[in-house]
Amino acid sequence: MSEPKIKNMDEFASVSGISRPTLSKYFNNPDSVRKSTRERIEEALEKFDYRPNLYAMNQNRRLTKTIGIVVPNLTDPFFVKIARHIEDHVIAAGYRPVLLGSHGTQEQELENLNNLRLLKPAGALLAPLGRVSDKPQIQQFCDEVPTVLFDANIEDIGEAFIGSNNQQSITTVVEYLCRTGDAPAFFEMKTPTNPNAVKRRTAYISSMERLGHLPQLIQVDGDGWDFEEIGFREGTRLLSERHLKTDTILCSNDRLAIGLLSAAYQQGLRVGLGDGCALRVAGHDDHPFSRYTCPTLTTVSQDYSAIAQTSAETLVARIESNRALDSRREILFDGKLVMRGSA
């Protein structure tokens, strides 16, 4: 006959013969109890197949061991990759990560923050949507919960921002493209979704002017996070009209570039360097798919590992000090040029 189902910690304490305070101490930090006690608890967990209700435990604790991680879109491998790195660092620091995706909408981003409030998290790591974010609501959340922003910055919100140095990375790729061929035009959406896009446009303009070239902005229609579709649709229109003043296009991000590469293929244009090539295309981010396009995509990589580690370490230090930072910090990491077949 199987053991009866244990419904709560009180029942588990009764059947295991271990006091409830000791169990609470163990579930908060297994290393906080003696080895012999830890072994008894783990044997009882196995025997009675009991798993504590972490949500209920969190409601009864002033400070939980939960850290919320919110990203714009969990269908984008870029955010999956950086979130996985952050999760690893959060777990190594002794906290429990809760990963949430905002599906590219303001409503879901706010719902994620409200759901985190219910969990009473120790802190949060937030990659905000940016332009469509409800900034007053995010500010209110950051006033309640220690929060570090990463990837996309919203000025003066959160205790810190950890991200990429867009000025440096765009300057690096513009200089490379000018050095190896025609000066590039900049392919972007008229109303960028992510704040990084605006910084990249500004960096492109300043880099071109410094090098003595006239900036060429190609601003296309499109909204939301379907970047590949926008790149393909607007790239097809652009290439079919044959009005380009250069054979080199720098895209605001790799996902737009992936769509543009597909459009070039459909138009029968060979992309890359060398004889027979009609177009050069470069992007930004080193998206996980950029090394598998045809041709492979020249881009600038973001330092995923450093951004993830620094974001997690900054938040954990803030939580464990139990004291707000003296001033808002901004830490930017340089990008690295990745030369591939497309340029």
mmCIF file of N, CA, C and O in Angstrom, residues 190-222:
data_model
loop_
_atom_site.group_PDB
_atom_site.id
_atom_site.type_symbol
_atom_site.label_atom_id
_atom_site.label_comp_id
_atom_site.label_asym_id
_atom_site.label_seq_id
_atom_site.Cartn_x
_atom_site.Cartn_y
_atom_site.Cartn_z
ATOM 1 N N LYS A 190 11.321 52.390 -39.339
ATOM 2 C CA LYS A 190 11.062 53.808 -39.069
ATOM 3 C C LYS A 190 10.810 54.052 -37.589
ATOM 4 O O LYS A 190 11.249 55.059 -37.025
ATOM 5 N N THR A 191 10.060 53.154 -36.977
ATOM 6 C CA THR A 191 9.748 53.280 -35.547
ATOM 7 C C THR A 191 10.312 52.051 -34.835
ATOM 8 O O THR A 191 9.601 51.066 -34.648
ATOM 9 N N PRO A 192 11.583 52.101 -34.457
ATOM 10 C CA PRO A 192 12.231 50.929 -33.860
ATOM 11 C C PRO A 192 11.529 50.469 -32.589
ATOM 12 O O PRO A 192 11.071 51.282 -31.785
ATOM 13 N N THR A 193 11.459 49.159 -32.414
ATOM 14 C CA THR A 193 10.838 48.585 -31.224
ATOM 15 C C THR A 193 11.754 48.687 -30.022
ATOM 16 O O THR A 193 11.310 48.986 -28.916
ATOM 17 N N ASN A 194 13.043 48.436 -30.242
ATOM 18 C CA ASN A 194 14.008 48.348 -29.153
ATOM 19 C C ASN A 194 14.850 49.619 -29.071
ATOM 20 O O ASN A 194 15.280 50.145 -30.099
ATOM 21 N N PRO A 195 15.104 50.145 -27.859
ATOM 22 C CA PRO A 195 15.913 51.369 -27.729
ATOM 23 C C PRO A 195 17.307 51.241 -28.311
ATOM 24 O O PRO A 195 17.903 52.247 -28.716
ATOM 25 N N ASN A 196 17.847 50.020 -28.383
ATOM 26 C CA ASN A 196 19.175 49.841 -28.958
ATOM 27 C C ASN A 196 19.229 50.309 -30.406
ATOM 28 O O ASN A 196 20.268 50.773 -30.882
ATOM 29 N N ALA A 197 18.103 50.150 -31.123
ATOM 30 C CA ALA A 197 18.076 50.526 -32.537
ATOM 31 C C ALA A 197 18.342 52.014 -32.726
ATOM 32 O O ALA A 197 19.030 52.422 -33.668
ATOM 33 N N VAL A 198 17.804 52.837 -31.844
ATOM 34 C CA VAL A 198 18.019 54.287 -31.930
ATOM 35 C C VAL A 198 19.487 54.613 -31.679
ATOM 36 O O VAL A 198 20.089 55.440 -32.372
ATOM 37 N N LYS A 199 20.069 53.962 -30.684
ATOM 38 C CA LYS A 199 21.494 54.187 -30.391
ATOM 39 C C LYS A 199 22.355 53.753 -31.569
ATOM 40 O O LYS A 199 23.368 54.395 -31.877
ATOM 41 N N ARG A 200 21.984 52.669 -32.225
ATOM 42 C CA ARG A 200 22.769 52.185 -33.367
ATOM 43 C C ARG A 200 22.661 53.147 -34.551
ATOM 44 O O ARG A 200 23.642 53.376 -35.266
ATOM 45 N N ARG A 201 21.475 53.686 -34.766
ATOM 46 C CA ARG A 201 21.317 54.681 -35.841
ATOM 47 C C ARG A 201 22.206 55.890 -35.582
ATOM 48 O O ARG A 201 22.924 56.359 -36.471
ATOM 49 N N THR A 202 22.180 56.401 -34.363
ATOM 50 C CA THR A 202 22.999 57.560 -33.998
ATOM 51 C C THR A 202 24.479 57.258 -34.173
ATOM 52 O O THR A 202 25.243 58.083 -34.694
ATOM 53 N N ALA A 203 24.886 56.059 -33.760
ATOM 54 C CA ALA A 203 26.292 55.663 -33.897
ATOM 55 C C ALA A 203 26.686 55.537 -35.365
ATOM 56 O O ALA A 203 27.809 55.908 -35.750
ATOM 57 N N TYR A 204 25.789 55.015 -36.192
ATOM 58 C CA TYR A 204 26.058 54.889 -37.630
ATOM 59 C C TYR A 204 26.280 56.267 -38.252
ATOM 60 O O TYR A 204 27.253 56.482 -38.989
ATOM 61 N N ILE A 205 25.387 57.204 -37.946
ATOM 62 C CA ILE A 205 25.493 58.551 -38.526
ATOM 63 C C ILE A 205 26.812 59.206 -38.129
ATOM 64 O O ILE A 205 27.537 59.765 -38.971
ATOM 65 N N SER A 206 27.147 59.147 -36.844
ATOM 66 C CA SER A 206 28.379 59.795 -36.386
ATOM 67 C C SER A 206 29.619 59.121 -36.977
ATOM 68 O O SER A 206 30.597 59.799 -37.322
ATOM 69 N N SER A 207 29.579 57.796 -37.124
ATOM 70 C CA SER A 207 30.726 57.084 -37.695
ATOM 71 C C SER A 207 30.922 57.444 -39.165
ATOM 72 O O SER A 207 32.056 57.672 -39.621
ATOM 73 N N MET A 208 29.835 57.495 -39.925
ATOM 74 C CA MET A 208 29.924 57.839 -41.342
ATOM 75 C C MET A 208 30.448 59.259 -41.518
ATOM 76 O O MET A 208 31.323 59.523 -42.369
ATOM 77 N N GLU A 209 29.935 60.184 -40.741
ATOM 78 C CA GLU A 209 30.366 61.573 -40.860
ATOM 79 C C GLU A 209 31.839 61.726 -40.477
ATOM 80 O O GLU A 209 32.577 62.476 -41.130
ATOM 81 N N ARG A 210 32.256 61.015 -39.464
ATOM 82 C CA ARG A 210 33.660 61.088 -39.049
ATOM 83 C C ARG A 210 34.587 60.558 -40.144
ATOM 84 O O ARG A 210 35.708 61.047 -40.320
ATOM 85 N N LEU A 211 34.112 59.569 -40.902
ATOM 86 C CA LEU A 211 34.916 58.976 -41.973
ATOM 87 C C LEU A 211 34.769 59.736 -43.299
ATOM 88 O O LEU A 211 35.358 59.345 -44.310
ATOM 89 N N GLY A 212 33.983 60.796 -43.284
ATOM 90 C CA GLY A 212 33.834 61.610 -44.484
ATOM 91 C C GLY A 212 32.811 61.096 -45.476
ATOM 92 O O GLY A 212 32.855 61.462 -46.660
ATOM 93 N N HIS A 213 31.872 60.264 -45.031
ATOM 94 C CA HIS A 213 30.834 59.719 -45.903
ATOM 95 C C HIS A 213 29.467 60.294 -45.539
ATOM 96 O O HIS A 213 29.210 60.634 -44.380
ATOM 97 N N LEU A 214 28.591 60.373 -46.522
ATOM 98 C CA LEU A 214 27.227 60.838 -46.297
ATOM 99 C C LEU A 214 26.382 59.673 -45.780
ATOM 100 O O LEU A 214 26.276 58.640 -46.446
ATOM 101 N N PRO A 215 25.784 59.787 -44.594
ATOM 102 C CA PRO A 215 24.931 58.705 -44.086
ATOM 103 C C PRO A 215 23.747 58.459 -45.013
ATOM 104 O O PRO A 215 23.162 59.392 -45.564
ATOM 105 N N GLN A 216 23.409 57.186 -45.195
ATOM 106 C CA GLN A 216 22.269 56.795 -46.023
ATOM 107 C C GLN A 216 21.334 55.925 -45.175
ATOM 108 O O GLN A 216 21.633 54.754 -44.942
ATOM 109 N N LEU A 217 20.241 56.498 -44.735
ATOM 110 C CA LEU A 217 19.286 55.772 -43.905
ATOM 111 C C LEU A 217 18.191 55.169 -44.778
ATOM 112 O O LEU A 217 17.556 55.876 -45.572
ATOM 113 N N ILE A 218 17.989 53.876 -44.651
ATOM 114 C CA ILE A 218 16.875 53.194 -45.316
ATOM 115 C C ILE A 218 15.889 52.813 -44.219
ATOM 116 O O ILE A 218 16.077 51.828 -43.503
ATOM 117 N N GLN A 219 14.868 53.621 -44.044
ATOM 118 C CA GLN A 219 13.909 53.429 -42.955
ATOM 119 C C GLN A 219 12.622 52.844 -43.530
ATOM 120 O O GLN A 219 11.935 53.487 -44.322
ATOM 121 N N VAL A 220 12.294 51.632 -43.099
ATOM 122 C CA VAL A 220 11.194 50.892 -43.717
ATOM 123 C C VAL A 220 10.014 50.775 -42.753
ATOM 124 O O VAL A 220 10.151 50.921 -41.539
ATOM 125 N N ASP A 221 8.856 50.508 -43.335
ATOM 126 C CA ASP A 221 7.657 50.303 -42.534
ATOM 127 C C ASP A 221 7.736 48.977 -41.794
ATOM 128 O O ASP A 221 8.328 48.003 -42.270
ATOM 129 N N GLY A 222 7.105 48.953 -40.643
ATOM 130 C CA GLY A 222 7.082 47.714 -39.859
ATOM 131 C C GLY A 222 7.000 48.033 -38.386
ATOM 132 O O GLY A 222 7.531 49.050 -37.918
#
